[in-house]
Coordinates of C-alpha atoms in Angstrom, one line a residue:
M1 CA 71.3 167.4 97.9
K2 CA 71.6 165.0 94.5
K3 CA 74.7 163.5 95.5
I4 CA 73.4 162.2 98.9
I5 CA 70.7 160.9 96.6
V6 CA 73.3 158.9 94.0
V7 CA 74.9 157.8 97.3
G8 CA 72.4 156.6 99.2
S9 CA 70.7 154.9 95.8
I10 CA 73.7 153.0 95.1
F11 CA 74.3 151.7 98.8
I12 CA 70.3 150.3 98.5
L13 CA 71.2 148.5 95.1
L14 CA 74.2 147.2 96.8
G15 CA 72.4 146.0 99.9
F16 CA 70.0 144.8 97.3
I17 CA 72.4 142.8 95.3
V18 CA 74.3 141.5 98.2
G19 CA 71.2 140.6 100.1
N20 CA 69.5 138.4 97.3
N21 CA 72.7 136.9 96.9
L22 CA 73.4 135.4 100.9
F23 CA 69.2 134.7 100.9
S24 CA 70.0 132.6 97.0
K25 CA 72.9 130.3 98.9
R26 CA 70.8 130.3 102.0
I27 CA 68.3 128.2 100.1
E28 CA 70.7 126.2 98.4
L29 CA 72.5 124.8 101.5
I30 CA 68.6 124.1 102.8
K31 CA 67.7 122.5 99.2
E32 CA 71.2 120.4 99.9
I33 CA 70.1 119.3 103.6
N34 CA 66.8 118.0 103.1
K35 CA 68.4 116.2 100.1
N36 CA 70.4 114.1 102.6
N37 CA 67.6 113.4 104.4
T38 CA 65.3 112.0 101.2
Y39 CA 64.8 108.2 101.2
Y40 CA 63.1 106.1 98.4
F41 CA 60.8 103.5 100.2
L42 CA 59.8 100.6 97.4
E43 CA 56.3 100.2 98.4
E44 CA 54.2 96.9 97.7
G45 CA 51.3 97.6 98.9
V46 CA 49.1 98.9 101.8
Y47 CA 46.6 96.9 103.8
S48 CA 43.8 97.7 106.1
S49 CA 44.1 94.9 108.4
K50 CA 46.4 92.2 109.8
E51 CA 45.0 89.7 108.2
M52 CA 45.4 90.9 104.8
L53 CA 49.0 91.6 105.7
K54 CA 49.6 87.9 106.6
N55 CA 47.8 86.5 103.4
N56 CA 48.9 88.9 101.2
V57 CA 52.9 89.3 102.2
S58 CA 53.2 85.5 103.2
K59 CA 55.7 84.6 100.1
I60 CA 57.8 87.7 100.7
T61 CA 61.0 86.9 102.7
Q62 CA 62.0 90.9 103.2
K63 CA 60.3 93.1 104.1
V64 CA 59.4 95.6 106.4
V65 CA 55.7 96.8 107.9
S66 CA 55.4 100.0 109.3
E67 CA 51.5 101.0 110.7
N68 CA 50.0 104.6 110.5
K69 CA 46.3 105.3 111.1
D70 CA 45.0 101.8 110.7
Y71 CA 46.9 101.3 107.6
Y72 CA 49.6 98.6 106.8
Y73 CA 52.7 99.5 104.7
V74 CA 54.7 97.1 103.4
Y75 CA 58.4 98.0 102.1
I76 CA 60.2 96.0 100.7
G77 CA 63.8 98.6 100.1
I78 CA 64.9 101.6 100.9
T79 CA 68.0 103.6 99.3
K80 CA 69.1 107.3 98.6
N81 CA 69.7 106.9 95.3
I82 CA 66.6 107.3 93.1
D83 CA 68.7 104.8 90.0
V84 CA 68.7 102.2 93.0
A85 CA 65.3 102.6 93.3
E86 CA 64.5 101.9 89.9
K87 CA 66.5 99.2 89.8
I88 CA 65.0 97.2 92.4
K89 CA 61.9 98.4 91.5
E90 CA 62.3 96.6 88.2
L91 CA 63.9 93.5 89.3
Y92 CA 60.8 93.1 91.9
E93 CA 58.3 93.7 89.1
E94 CA 60.0 91.2 86.5
R95 CA 59.2 88.9 88.7
G96 CA 55.3 90.0 89.0
Y97 CA 54.7 92.4 91.8
K98 CA 54.1 95.9 91.5
I99 CA 56.0 98.2 93.6
K100 CA 55.6 101.8 94.0
I101 CA 58.2 104.3 94.7
K102 CA 57.8 106.3 98.0
E103 CA 59.8 109.7 98.9
K104 CA 60.1 110.1 102.3
K105 CA 62.1 112.2 104.4
L106 CA 63.8 110.7 107.5
K107 CA 66.1 112.4 110.5
N108 CA 68.7 110.0 111.8
E109 CA 72.4 110.2 111.0
E110 CA 73.2 106.7 111.9
F111 CA 70.8 105.2 109.1
S112 CA 71.8 107.8 107.0
N113 CA 75.5 106.6 106.7
N114 CA 74.5 103.0 106.4
V115 CA 72.2 103.2 103.8
S116 CA 74.8 105.5 101.8
Q117 CA 77.3 102.6 102.4
F118 CA 74.7 100.1 101.3
D119 CA 74.0 102.7 98.0
I120 CA 77.5 102.1 97.2
L121 CA 77.2 98.3 97.4
L122 CA 73.6 98.1 95.1
K123 CA 75.3 100.2 92.6
E124 CA 77.3 97.9 91.6
A125 CA 75.0 94.3 92.4
T126 CA 74.3 92.6 89.2
T127 CA 71.9 89.8 90.6
F128 CA 68.9 89.7 92.6
D129 CA 70.3 87.9 95.2
E130 CA 72.9 90.1 95.7
I131 CA 70.4 93.3 96.1
L132 CA 68.0 90.5 98.4
T133 CA 71.3 90.4 100.7
I134 CA 72.1 94.1 100.9
E135 CA 68.5 95.2 101.0
R136 CA 67.6 92.7 103.9
I137 CA 70.4 94.8 106.0
V138 CA 69.2 98.1 105.4
L139 CA 65.3 96.9 106.2
S140 CA 66.8 95.5 109.2
N141 CA 68.3 98.6 110.2
Y142 CA 65.5 100.2 109.4
D143 CA 63.9 97.7 111.5
D144 CA 66.2 98.3 114.9
L145 CA 66.6 102.2 114.4
I146 CA 63.4 103.7 113.2
N147 CA 60.3 101.6 113.2
N148 CA 58.5 99.1 115.3
P149 CA 59.2 95.7 114.2
N150 CA 56.8 93.8 115.9
I151 CA 53.6 94.6 114.0
L152 CA 53.4 90.9 112.6
E153 CA 53.8 89.5 116.1

């Protein structure tokens, strides 16, 4: 009887160790998958009317406007790399803009692949014009694949 209890305890302990190991691996995998869907949006501002939006962002030539619950969100950049987001934010703030970095989750494989490729270019870009050119393409891609591009029309 004592032998059965010892063997049973060993199996329970082994089951706990193996189960805990498998569960922790699954959590790591889920975190990695979610990390791939994380984007950093550089937000210029939030406006409550189209009129305010048009008046305040007329000088920003490249932007994406997203409408959500009667508010208009203006984004001037999108990246999957926090370092690139900080770099773009700094460049805009040097020009007098107040930029916030907002983390969002998106599920669109084509957009994800495109942004990942452009992030490689953005890491190497050194001038504001280079970054604007790259982000113009990213924002256009976002409009085409995910956003409604007709808000300002």
